[in-house]
Coordinates of C-alpha atoms and ligand atoms in Angstrom, one line a residue:
Chain A
X64 CA 0.0 0.0 0.0
X65 CA 1.2 3.5 -0.7
X66 CA 0.2 7.1 -1.1
X67 CA 1.2 8.1 -4.6
X68 CA 2.0 11.7 -5.4
X69 CA 2.6 13.1 -8.9
X70 CA 5.5 15.6 -8.7
X71 CA 5.5 17.8 -11.8
X72 CA 8.7 19.5 -12.8
X73 CA 9.4 22.7 -14.8
X74 CA 12.4 22.4 -17.0
X75 CA 13.8 19.8 -14.7
X76 CA 13.2 21.7 -11.5
X77 CA 10.5 21.3 -8.8
X78 CA 8.7 24.3 -7.3
X79 CA 7.3 25.1 -3.9
X80 CA 4.0 23.5 -4.9
X81 CA 5.8 20.2 -5.5
X82 CA 7.1 20.2 -2.0
X83 CA 3.7 21.2 -0.6
X84 CA 2.2 18.2 -2.4
X85 CA 4.8 15.8 -1.0
X86 CA 4.3 17.2 2.5
X87 CA 0.6 16.8 2.2
X88 CA 1.0 13.2 0.9
X89 CA 3.3 12.4 3.8
X90 CA 0.7 13.6 6.3
X91 CA -1.9 11.5 4.6
X92 CA 0.4 8.5 4.6
X93 CA 0.7 8.8 8.4
X94 CA -3.1 8.8 8.7
X95 CA -3.5 5.7 6.6
X96 CA -0.4 3.9 7.9
X97 CA 1.5 3.7 4.7
X98 CA 4.4 5.4 2.9
X99 CA 4.8 7.9 0.1
X100 CA 5.8 7.1 -3.5
X101 CA 6.5 10.1 -5.6
X102 CA 6.3 9.9 -9.4
X103 CA 8.3 12.2 -11.6
X104 CA 7.8 12.2 -15.4
X105 CA 10.5 13.9 -17.5
X106 CA 14.2 14.7 -17.1
X107 CA 15.0 15.6 -13.5
X108 CA 18.5 15.0 -12.2
X109 CA 19.2 13.1 -9.0
X110 CA 20.0 16.0 -6.8
X111 CA 16.6 17.5 -7.6
X112 CA 14.8 14.2 -7.1
X113 CA 16.5 13.8 -3.7
X114 CA 14.8 16.9 -2.5
X115 CA 11.5 15.1 -2.4
X116 CA 12.9 12.8 0.3
X117 CA 13.3 15.7 2.6
X118 CA 9.5 16.2 2.5
X119 CA 8.7 12.7 3.3
X120 CA 8.8 10.7 0.0
X121 CA 10.1 7.2 0.8
X122 CA 10.4 6.1 -2.8
X123 CA 10.8 8.1 -6.0
X124 CA 9.9 6.7 -9.4
X125 CA 11.5 8.6 -12.1
X126 CA 10.3 8.1 -15.7
X127 CA 12.3 9.8 -18.4
X128 CA 10.3 8.6 -21.3
X129 CA 10.9 11.0 -24.2
X130 CA 7.4 10.3 -25.5
X131 CA 6.0 12.2 -22.5
X132 CA 7.9 15.4 -22.9
X133 CA 4.7 17.3 -23.6
X134 CA 1.6 16.8 -21.6
X135 CA -0.8 14.4 -23.2
X136 CA -3.6 13.9 -20.7
X137 CA -4.4 10.4 -21.9
X138 CA -0.9 9.1 -21.9
X139 CA -0.2 10.6 -18.5
X140 CA -3.3 9.0 -17.1
X141 CA -2.1 5.6 -18.5
X142 CA 1.3 6.0 -16.9
X143 CA 0.1 7.1 -13.6
X144 CA -2.6 4.5 -13.6
X145 CA -0.2 1.8 -14.2
X146 CA 2.2 2.9 -11.4
X147 CA -0.8 3.3 -9.1
X148 CA -1.6 -0.3 -9.6
X149 CA 2.0 -1.5 -9.3
X150 CA 2.4 0.5 -6.1
X151 CA -1.0 -0.6 -4.8
X152 CA -1.8 3.1 -4.2
X153 CA -4.8 3.7 -1.9
X154 CA -4.5 7.5 -2.2
X155 CA -3.2 9.5 -5.2
X156 CA -2.3 13.2 -4.7
X157 CA -1.9 15.7 -7.6
X158 CA -1.8 19.5 -7.7
X159 CA -5.0 21.3 -8.5
X160 CA -3.1 23.2 -11.2
X161 CA -3.6 22.9 -14.9
X162 CA -1.8 19.6 -15.2
X163 CA -3.6 18.0 -12.2
X164 CA -7.0 19.1 -13.4
X165 CA -6.2 17.7 -16.8
X166 CA -5.0 14.3 -15.6
X167 CA -6.9 13.5 -12.3
X168 CA -10.4 13.1 -13.9
X169 CA -9.0 10.6 -16.5
X170 CA -7.2 8.7 -13.8
X171 CA -10.4 8.7 -11.8
X172 CA -12.3 6.8 -14.5
X173 CA -9.3 4.5 -15.3
X174 CA -9.0 3.4 -11.7
X175 CA -12.7 3.9 -10.7
X176 CA -11.4 6.2 -8.0
X177 CA -13.5 9.1 -6.6
X178 CA -11.9 12.6 -6.6
X179 CA -11.8 15.3 -4.0
X180 CA -10.7 18.3 -6.0
X181 CA -9.1 21.5 -4.8
X182 CA -8.7 20.4 -1.2
X183 CA -6.8 22.6 1.1
X184 CA -6.8 20.5 4.3
X185 CA -6.1 17.0 5.4
X186 CA -9.1 14.6 5.3
X187 CA -11.4 15.0 8.2
X188 CA -11.5 11.2 8.7
X189 CA -10.2 8.1 7.0
X190 CA -13.1 5.8 7.7
X191 CA -15.2 7.0 6.0
X192 CA -12.7 8.9 3.9
X193 CA -14.1 12.4 4.3
X194 CA -12.8 15.6 2.8
X195 CA -13.4 19.2 3.5
X196 CA -14.0 21.0 0.2
X197 CA -14.8 24.5 -1.0
X198 CA -18.0 24.7 -3.0
X199 CA -20.1 27.4 -4.5
X200 CA -17.0 29.4 -5.2
X201 CA -16.2 29.8 -1.5
X202 CA -19.7 30.6 -0.3
X203 CA -20.0 27.1 1.3
X204 CA -17.9 24.2 2.3
X205 CA -18.8 20.6 2.1
X206 CA -17.9 17.3 3.8
X207 CA -17.4 14.9 0.9
X208 CA -17.1 11.2 1.4
X209 CA -15.2 9.2 -1.2
X210 CA -16.6 5.7 -1.4
X211 CA -14.2 4.1 -3.8
X212 CA -11.3 2.0 -2.8
X213 CA -8.7 4.3 -4.4
X214 CA -9.0 8.0 -3.6
X215 CA -7.7 10.9 -5.7
X216 CA -7.1 14.2 -4.2
X217 CA -6.0 17.4 -5.9
X218 CA -4.4 19.9 -3.6
X219 CA -5.0 23.7 -4.0
X220 CA -1.8 25.5 -4.5
X221 CA -0.4 27.5 -1.5
X222 CA -2.7 25.9 0.9
X223 CA -0.5 23.5 2.8
X224 CA 2.7 24.2 4.7
X225 CA 6.0 22.6 3.9
X226 CA 7.0 19.9 6.4
X227 CA 10.7 19.0 6.2
X228 CA 11.5 15.5 7.6
X229 CA 15.2 15.3 6.9
X230 CA 14.8 11.8 5.6
X231 CA 15.9 10.4 2.2
X232 CA 14.3 8.4 -0.4
X233 CA 15.3 5.6 -2.8
X234 CA 15.2 6.5 -6.4
X235 CA 13.9 3.9 -8.9
X236 CA 14.2 4.6 -12.7
X237 CA 11.3 3.1 -14.6
X238 CA 10.2 2.9 -18.1
X239 CA 6.5 2.7 -18.8
X240 CA 6.1 2.3 -22.5
X241 CA 3.1 4.0 -24.0
X242 CA 2.1 3.1 -27.5
X243 CA 2.9 6.2 -29.6
X244 CA -0.5 6.1 -31.3
X245 CA -2.0 6.9 -27.9
X246 CA -0.1 10.1 -27.7
X247 CA -2.3 12.4 -29.8
X248 CA -1.6 15.9 -28.5
X249 CA 0.7 17.7 -30.8
X250 CA 2.2 21.0 -29.6
X251 CA 2.7 23.3 -32.5
X252 CA 3.9 26.3 -30.7
X253 CA 4.8 27.5 -27.2
X254 CA 4.6 31.0 -25.7
X255 CA 6.3 31.3 -22.3
X256 CA 6.3 34.3 -20.1
X257 CA 9.7 34.7 -18.6
X258 CA 11.4 36.7 -15.9
X259 CA 8.3 37.4 -13.9
X260 CA 6.9 35.6 -10.8
X261 CA 3.8 33.6 -11.8
X262 CA 0.6 34.8 -10.2
X263 CA -0.2 31.4 -9.0
X264 CA 3.2 30.9 -7.4
X265 CA 3.4 34.3 -5.8
X266 CA 3.4 34.7 -2.0
X267 CA 2.4 38.4 -2.3
X268 CA 0.0 39.7 -4.9
X269 CA -0.9 43.4 -5.5
X270 CA -4.1 43.7 -7.5
X271 CA -5.8 46.7 -9.1
X272 CA -9.5 47.3 -9.9
X273 CA -11.5 49.9 -11.7
X274 CA -10.7 52.3 -8.9
X275 CA -7.3 52.7 -10.4
X276 CA -9.1 54.8 -12.9
X277 CA -6.7 54.5 -15.9
X278 CA -4.1 52.0 -17.3
X279 CA -1.6 54.9 -17.0
X280 CA -1.9 54.8 -13.2
X281 CA -0.4 51.3 -12.7
X282 CA 3.2 52.3 -12.1
X283 CA 3.0 52.7 -8.3
X284 CA 1.0 49.4 -8.0
X285 CA 3.6 47.5 -10.1
X286 CA 6.4 49.0 -8.1
X287 CA 4.7 48.0 -4.8
X288 CA 4.5 44.4 -6.1
X289 CA 8.1 44.5 -7.2
X290 CA 9.5 45.8 -3.9
X291 CA 7.5 43.2 -2.1
X292 CA 8.8 40.5 -4.4
X293 CA 5.3 39.7 -5.5
X294 CA 3.1 39.5 -8.6
X295 CA 0.4 41.8 -10.0
X296 CA -3.2 40.9 -10.6
X297 CA -6.4 42.7 -11.5
X298 CA -10.2 42.5 -11.4
X299 CA -12.2 41.3 -14.4
X300 CA -13.3 44.7 -15.7
X301 CA -9.7 45.8 -15.7
X302 CA -8.6 43.0 -18.0
X303 CA -11.8 43.2 -20.1
X304 CA -11.0 46.9 -20.7
X305 CA -7.5 45.8 -21.8
X306 CA -5.9 47.9 -19.1
X307 CA -4.0 44.8 -17.9
X308 CA -3.2 41.4 -19.5
X309 CA -5.8 38.6 -19.2
X310 CA -3.4 36.4 -17.2
X311 CA -3.8 38.8 -14.3
X312 CA -7.6 38.4 -14.0
X313 CA -8.5 36.9 -10.7
X314 CA -11.9 35.7 -9.6
X315 CA -14.5 33.2 -10.3
X316 CA -13.9 33.4 -14.0
X317 CA -10.2 34.1 -13.8
X318 CA -7.4 32.7 -11.7
X319 CA -8.1 31.3 -8.3
X320 CA -5.1 32.2 -6.0
X321 CA -4.2 31.8 -2.4
X322 CA -1.2 34.0 -1.6
X323 CA 0.0 34.8 1.9
X324 CA -0.9 38.4 1.2
X325 CA -3.4 39.9 -1.3
X326 CA -3.5 43.7 -1.5
X327 CA -6.7 44.8 -3.3
X328 CA -6.4 48.4 -4.6
X329 CA -9.6 50.1 -6.0
X330 CA -11.5 46.8 -6.0
X331 CA -15.0 46.8 -4.7
X332 CA -15.0 43.2 -3.6
X333 CA -17.8 41.6 -5.6
X334 CA -18.6 38.0 -4.7
X335 CA -17.2 36.9 -8.1
X336 CA -13.9 38.6 -7.4
X337 CA -13.8 37.3 -3.8
X338 CA -14.3 33.8 -5.2
X339 CA -10.8 33.9 -6.6
X340 CA -9.0 35.3 -3.6
X341 CA -10.9 34.4 -0.5
X342 CA -8.4 31.7 0.4
X343 CA -5.6 34.2 0.7
X344 CA -4.0 34.2 4.2
X345 CA -4.2 38.0 4.6
X346 CA -6.3 40.4 2.5
X347 CA -5.5 44.2 2.6
X348 CA -8.0 46.6 1.0
X349 CA -7.3 50.1 -0.2
X350 CA -10.4 51.9 -1.3
X351 CA -12.0 55.3 -1.1
X352 CA -15.4 53.9 -0.1
X353 CA -15.4 52.9 3.5
X354 CA -18.5 50.8 2.8
X355 CA -17.0 48.8 0.0
X356 CA -17.6 45.0 0.6
X357 CA -13.9 44.3 0.2
X358 CA -13.4 45.6 3.7
X359 CA -15.6 42.7 5.0
X360 CA -13.2 40.2 3.5
X361 CA -10.0 42.1 4.5
X362 CA -8.1 42.0 7.8
X363 CA -6.4 45.3 7.1
X364 CA -7.8 48.3 5.4
X365 CA -7.0 51.9 4.3
X366 CA -9.8 54.2 3.4
X367 CA -8.1 56.5 0.9
X368 CA -7.1 57.3 -2.6
X369 CA -5.0 54.7 -4.2
X370 CA -2.9 57.2 -6.1
X371 CA -1.9 58.9 -2.8
X372 CA -1.6 55.7 -0.7
X373 CA 0.4 53.5 -3.1
X374 CA 3.6 55.7 -3.4
X375 CA 3.7 56.0 0.4
X376 CA 3.5 52.2 0.8
X377 CA 6.3 51.9 -1.7
X378 CA 8.5 54.3 0.3
X379 CA 7.6 52.5 3.5
X380 CA 8.6 49.1 2.1
X381 CA 11.9 50.5 0.7
X382 CA 12.6 51.9 4.2
X383 CA 12.0 48.6 5.7
X384 CA 14.3 46.7 3.2
X385 CA 17.2 49.1 3.8
Chain B
X101 CA -18.2 18.5 -37.9
X102 CA -20.7 18.3 -35.0
X103 CA -20.1 20.1 -31.7
X104 CA -21.6 19.1 -28.4
X105 CA -21.6 21.6 -25.5
X106 CA -22.2 20.1 -22.1
X107 CA -24.1 22.5 -19.9
X108 CA -25.0 22.5 -16.2
X109 CA -27.2 24.9 -14.4
X110 CA -26.0 26.6 -11.2
X111 CA -27.3 29.2 -8.8
X112 CA -26.8 32.7 -10.1
X113 CA -23.4 33.8 -9.0
X114 CA -24.7 36.4 -6.5
X115 CA -27.0 34.0 -4.8
X116 CA -26.7 33.8 -1.0
X117 CA -26.2 30.1 -0.4
X118 CA -28.5 28.7 2.3
X119 CA -28.9 25.1 3.5
X120 CA -31.9 23.0 4.3
X121 CA -32.6 21.4 7.7
X122 CA -29.5 19.6 9.0
X123 CA -27.3 21.3 6.4
X124 CA -27.5 18.2 4.1
X125 CA -28.3 20.1 1.0
X126 CA -28.6 23.5 -0.6
X127 CA -31.9 25.3 0.0
X128 CA -33.1 25.8 -3.6
X129 CA -36.1 28.0 -2.7
X130 CA -35.8 31.4 -4.4
X131 CA -32.6 30.4 -6.3
X132 CA -32.3 31.9 -9.8
X133 CA -30.7 29.2 -12.0
X134 CA -28.4 30.2 -14.7
X135 CA -26.2 28.3 -17.3
X136 CA -22.8 27.7 -15.7
X137 CA -20.7 30.7 -16.8
X138 CA -18.1 28.5 -18.5
X139 CA -20.6 26.5 -20.4
X140 CA -22.3 29.7 -21.6
X141 CA -18.9 30.8 -23.0
X142 CA -18.3 27.4 -24.6
X143 CA -21.7 27.6 -26.3
X144 CA -20.9 31.2 -27.4
X145 CA -17.6 30.0 -29.0
X146 CA -19.2 27.0 -30.6
X147 CA -21.8 29.3 -32.2
X148 CA -19.2 31.7 -33.4
X149 CA -17.4 28.8 -35.1
X150 CA -20.6 27.7 -36.7
X151 CA -21.3 31.3 -38.0
X152 CA -18.4 31.1 -40.4
X153 CA -19.3 28.5 -43.0
X154 CA -15.6 28.0 -43.8
X155 CA -15.3 26.2 -40.5
X156 CA -17.7 23.4 -41.7
X157 CA -19.6 23.1 -38.4
X158 CA -22.8 21.2 -39.2
X159 CA -24.5 21.6 -35.8
X160 CA -24.2 22.7 -32.2
X161 CA -26.0 20.5 -29.7
X162 CA -26.2 21.1 -26.0
X163 CA -26.5 18.2 -23.4
X164 CA -27.6 18.5 -19.8
X165 CA -28.0 15.9 -17.1
X166 CA -31.0 16.9 -15.0
X167 CA -34.7 16.3 -14.2
X168 CA -37.6 17.8 -16.2
X169 CA -37.5 20.8 -14.0
X170 CA -34.1 21.8 -15.5
X171 CA -35.5 21.9 -19.1
X172 CA -35.5 25.7 -19.0
X173 CA -31.7 25.6 -19.0
X174 CA -31.7 23.7 -22.3
X175 CA -34.4 26.0 -23.7
X176 CA -32.2 29.0 -22.8
X177 CA -29.3 27.5 -24.6
X178 CA -31.5 26.9 -27.7
X179 CA -32.6 30.5 -27.5
X180 CA -29.0 31.6 -27.5
X181 CA -28.6 29.6 -30.7
X182 CA -27.9 25.9 -30.2
X183 CA -29.6 23.8 -32.9
X184 CA -30.9 21.0 -30.6
X185 CA -30.7 19.7 -27.1
X186 CA -30.3 16.5 -25.2
X187 CA -31.5 15.9 -21.7
X188 CA -30.5 12.9 -19.6
X189 CA -33.4 12.5 -17.3
X190 CA -31.7 12.2 -13.9
X191 CA -30.6 14.1 -10.9
X192 CA -26.8 14.6 -11.0
X193 CA -25.3 12.4 -8.3
X194 CA -21.6 13.2 -8.7
X195 CA -19.1 14.1 -11.5
X196 CA -18.4 10.4 -12.2
X197 CA -22.0 9.7 -12.6
X198 CA -22.7 12.7 -14.7
X199 CA -19.7 12.0 -17.0
X200 CA -20.9 8.4 -17.4
X201 CA -24.3 9.7 -18.7
X202 CA -22.8 12.2 -21.1
X203 CA -20.3 9.7 -22.4
X204 CA -23.1 7.3 -23.2
X205 CA -25.0 9.9 -25.1
X206 CA -21.9 10.9 -27.1
X207 CA -21.4 7.2 -28.0
X208 CA -24.9 7.1 -29.4
X209 CA -25.0 10.4 -31.2
X210 CA -21.4 10.9 -32.3
X211 CA -19.8 14.3 -32.0
X212 CA -16.4 15.5 -33.2
X213 CA -15.8 18.2 -30.7
X214 CA -17.1 18.1 -27.1
X215 CA -16.8 21.2 -25.1
X216 CA -17.0 21.3 -21.3
X217 CA -16.4 24.1 -18.9
X218 CA -13.4 23.9 -16.6
X219 CA -15.6 23.9 -13.6
X220 CA -19.1 24.4 -12.5
X221 CA -19.6 27.3 -10.1
X222 CA -21.5 25.0 -7.6
X223 CA -19.2 22.1 -6.8
X224 CA -16.1 23.6 -8.4
X225 CA -15.0 20.1 -9.4
X226 CA -13.1 20.5 -12.7
X227 CA -13.8 16.9 -13.4
X228 CA -16.6 16.1 -15.9
X229 CA -14.8 16.9 -19.1
X230 CA -11.8 14.8 -18.4
X231 CA -13.9 11.9 -17.1
X232 CA -16.0 11.9 -20.3
X233 CA -12.9 11.6 -22.5
X234 CA -11.5 8.7 -20.5
X235 CA -14.9 6.9 -20.6
X236 CA -14.7 7.3 -24.4
X237 CA -11.0 6.6 -24.7
X238 CA -10.5 9.8 -26.7
X239 CA -8.1 12.7 -26.3
X240 CA -8.8 15.6 -24.0
X241 CA -7.1 19.0 -23.9
X242 CA -7.6 20.9 -20.7
X243 CA -7.3 24.6 -19.7
X244 CA -8.3 25.6 -23.3
X245 CA -8.5 29.4 -23.8
X246 CA -9.0 29.4 -27.5
X247 CA -10.3 27.2 -30.3
X248 CA -10.4 27.8 -34.1
X249 CA -10.6 25.7 -37.2
X250 CA -7.8 25.9 -39.7
X251 CA -8.1 23.9 -43.0
X252 CA -10.7 21.7 -41.3
X253 CA -8.3 21.0 -38.3
X254 CA -9.3 22.2 -34.9
X255 CA -6.4 24.2 -33.3
X256 CA -6.5 24.8 -29.6
X257 CA -4.7 27.2 -27.2
X258 CA -4.1 25.7 -23.8
X259 CA -2.8 27.5 -20.8
X260 CA 0.2 26.1 -19.1
X261 CA 2.0 27.4 -16.0
X262 CA 3.5 30.6 -17.1
X263 CA 2.4 30.5 -20.8
X264 CA 0.4 29.1 -23.5
X265 CA 0.7 26.2 -26.0
X266 CA -0.9 25.9 -29.4
X267 CA -1.9 22.3 -29.7
X268 CA -3.8 20.1 -32.1
X269 CA -5.5 16.7 -31.5
X270 CA -7.4 14.5 -33.9
X271 CA -11.2 14.6 -33.5
X272 CA -13.2 13.3 -31.7
X273 CA -11.8 15.0 -28.6
X274 CA -13.0 16.8 -25.5
X275 CA -11.8 20.4 -24.9
X276 CA -12.1 21.6 -21.3
X277 CA -12.4 25.3 -21.7
X278 CA -11.7 28.3 -19.5
X279 CA -11.3 32.1 -19.6
X280 CA -10.5 33.5 -23.0
X281 CA -12.6 31.0 -25.0
X282 CA -15.1 33.8 -25.8
X283 CA -15.3 37.4 -24.8
X284 CA -18.9 37.9 -23.7
X285 CA -21.6 35.3 -23.5
X286 CA -24.0 35.5 -26.4
X287 CA -27.4 36.7 -25.4
X288 CA -30.7 35.2 -26.7
X289 CA -32.3 37.5 -29.3
X290 CA -36.0 37.7 -29.8
X291 CA -35.8 35.5 -32.9
X292 CA -33.9 32.9 -31.0
X293 CA -36.5 32.8 -28.3
X294 CA -39.3 32.4 -30.8
X295 CA -37.4 29.5 -32.5
X296 CA -36.8 27.4 -29.4
X297 CA -40.2 25.8 -29.5
X298 CA -39.4 24.4 -32.9
X299 CA -36.0 23.0 -31.9
X300 CA -35.9 19.3 -30.8
X301 CA -34.8 18.2 -27.3
X302 CA -34.2 14.5 -27.0
X303 CA -34.6 12.9 -23.7
X304 CA -32.6 9.9 -22.7
X305 CA -33.0 7.8 -19.6
X306 CA -29.9 7.4 -17.5
X307 CA -27.6 4.4 -17.7
X308 CA -26.5 2.6 -14.5
X309 CA -23.5 4.2 -12.9
X310 CA -22.4 4.3 -9.4
X311 CA -21.5 7.7 -7.9
X312 CA -18.1 7.5 -6.1
X313 CA -18.5 10.5 -3.9
X314 CA -21.2 11.9 -1.7
X315 CA -21.7 15.2 0.1
X316 CA -22.7 14.5 3.6
X317 CA -23.0 18.0 5.1
X318 CA -22.5 21.6 4.2
X319 CA -20.9 24.4 6.3
X320 CA -20.8 28.2 6.0
X321 CA -17.3 29.6 5.6
X322 CA -15.7 30.7 8.8
X323 CA -16.3 34.4 9.3
X324 CA -13.2 36.6 8.7
X325 CA -12.0 38.7 11.6
X326 CA -13.0 42.3 11.6
X327 CA -11.0 44.6 9.4
X328 CA -8.3 46.8 11.2
X329 CA -8.3 50.3 9.7
X330 CA -5.1 52.2 9.2
X331 CA -5.0 56.0 8.8
X332 CA -4.5 56.9 5.1
X333 CA -2.1 59.6 6.1
X334 CA 0.2 57.0 7.7
X335 CA 0.3 53.9 5.4
X336 CA 3.7 53.0 6.8
X337 CA 1.8 51.6 9.8
X338 CA 0.3 49.0 7.5
X339 CA 3.7 47.8 6.4
X340 CA 4.7 47.6 10.1
X341 CA 1.6 45.5 10.9
X342 CA 2.2 43.2 7.9
X343 CA 5.7 42.6 9.0
X344 CA 5.3 42.3 12.7
X345 CA 1.7 41.2 13.3
X346 CA 0.8 39.2 10.2
X347 CA 4.4 38.3 9.4
X348 CA 3.7 38.0 5.7
X349 CA 6.4 40.4 4.4
Ligands
FAD631 C1 -20.7 35.5 -14.1 C2 -19.8 36.6 -13.6 C3 -18.5 36.3 -13.4 C4 -17.6 37.3 -12.9 N1 -16.3 36.9 -12.7 C5 -15.5 37.9 -12.1 C6 -14.1 37.5 -11.8 O1 -13.7 36.4 -12.0 N2 -13.3 38.5 -11.3 C7 -13.8 39.7 -11.1 O2 -13.0 40.6 -10.6 N3 -15.0 40.1 -11.4 C8 -15.9 39.2 -11.9 N4 -17.1 39.6 -12.2 C9 -17.5 41.0 -12.1 C10 -17.8 41.4 -10.7 O3 -19.2 41.2 -10.5 C11 -17.5 42.9 -10.5 O4 -18.2 43.7 -11.5 C12 -16.1 43.3 -10.6 O5 -15.3 42.4 -9.8 C13 -15.8 44.7 -10.2 O6 -14.5 45.1 -10.4 P1 -13.8 46.3 -9.6 O7 -13.9 46.0 -8.2 O8 -12.5 46.5 -10.2 O9 -14.7 47.5 -10.0 P2 -15.8 48.3 -9.2 O10 -16.8 47.4 -8.7 O11 -16.3 49.4 -10.1 O12 -15.1 48.9 -8.0 C14 -14.1 49.9 -8.1 C15 -13.8 50.2 -6.6 O13 -12.8 51.2 -6.6 C16 -13.0 52.1 -5.6 N5 -12.3 53.4 -6.0 C17 -12.7 54.3 -6.8 N6 -11.7 55.3 -6.9 C18 -10.8 54.9 -6.1 C19 -9.5 55.5 -5.8 N7 -9.1 56.7 -6.3 N8 -8.7 54.9 -4.9 C20 -9.1 53.7 -4.3 N9 -10.3 53.1 -4.6 C21 -11.1 53.7 -5.5 C22 -14.5 52.3 -5.5 O14 -14.9 52.7 -4.3 C23 -14.9 50.8 -5.8 O15 -15.1 50.1 -4.6 C24 -18.1 38.6 -12.7 C25 -19.4 38.9 -12.9 C26 -20.3 37.9 -13.4 C27 -21.7 38.3 -13.6

């Protein structure tokens, strides 16, 4: 028996989210009295793989199959399904990111395994296997019982703390052949954004709404994000207007994020916006309207004009970093 | 090519969610049901593709798993412009169950492109589309933010961490779509509303499938602590609190 965790890599490197996943899987392994097997697909060198041991993986299966260099949902599900059976996995953990959302449902049907998606906490109980899950875009939470023998969980990014165990893992190289006719996704072109912190990875996010008034006013907001080492985001009307790129749109119909700190500037706090940010650890609101609903979601607030407040915040952070 | 758009109905996004006795289910009294926002955008994009004859889209069908009372959802999709509808006459038990029903219908009716929303705004599961594709053993592309037809070949844009990929897969396939797929949802015009009565809706009885998950109880989100206000003249104090009290910077 094992708890299987799929550890995605980005150009051969793991990210914080990978270690969150392994930490989460290890805690589950303790609950079900078993051990963690991590599965890595793609070229990852041994030093990098070893890092997974430090978060509790007992065994690491590394598959360097060239066929699998681009994500083909079907092929990945076949490979993970096969390993799950080999390792007699009782629980399978993936990230709730694009890859996890692409593969988990296919795996579910392959293994007849129920899914708990986007979880942010450990199961409430093991018998029955009960999860705590966000529903109605954060307006309600549900206890979900998974009845199948194998359970699949997708973990929300930034929702689980890293737990270092100091232990090490055995690395097993494996080749799972997949018939090439089954790999049908052809990637014709790739556009990568480089040099910036990804919104979904950022610990600090500074986000602007319609209250920023004009796309020309963004400089102090971008600067605040930059001095805080964070990323920038925006509300939907802002990206709809083309003031900011679509990748920055957060909310129910945009990205769902959970940074440690979310600073909402000139954002009213509509439920659809909150749906994308309400899992943030701390929310700060800066708004001219003291009755704006965003203040109900925020722990810290400043009632004031963004254009006056932002430069002062930038100065204060720079002072602090001196 | 024939397109199928899977649609679910969800409470209007501004609905205050209330529970029934014992918090076992959502209190549906007074809820305004709408087409799940993602599905509405998928439908919009499917219709845009059909508008251009060069794309060779023969028909756009919508399918929904729900009891008779959810028929207005299908009618609404027909009013927006779908050619016909399919309803699988069943309550939706869980994603696995719903996907089994839709897969069965797709087997019978044959579609080249199946569009599903990335998640429904009620259970936020992100599962049905991927499950359908595995039931059918056909390719799926997830996080799709664009679709077009070039020389009879569907070309998809999928979002990856920190970028986009332009991908192609042979039909039939399932595309799980998200933001970007269409700009604004298409709205039903008078003509469309008049036409819905003449458009066919096929009703299928559900096949046997066992749900794998069950919601046992609902809870309200924990209330946030009250907001601490900082003087706008002295925002440096905010930075001080973030550093020493919240410890997040
Ligand atoms: C189906 C559906 C899905 C949606 N999905 C999303 C989504 O994913 N994400 C999203 O964001 N929205 C979404 N929306 C839209 C949402 O309902 C709101 O309209 C939107 O979030 C409002 O954006 P905003 O806060 O930037 O603008 P507004 O609501 O116009 O708020 C602007 C705020 O700025 C303040 N302000 C004005 N001047 C200043 C100043 N000088 N300094 C500081 N503050 C100032 C105002 O007091 C106000 O509170 C969705 C809507 C629907 C119907």
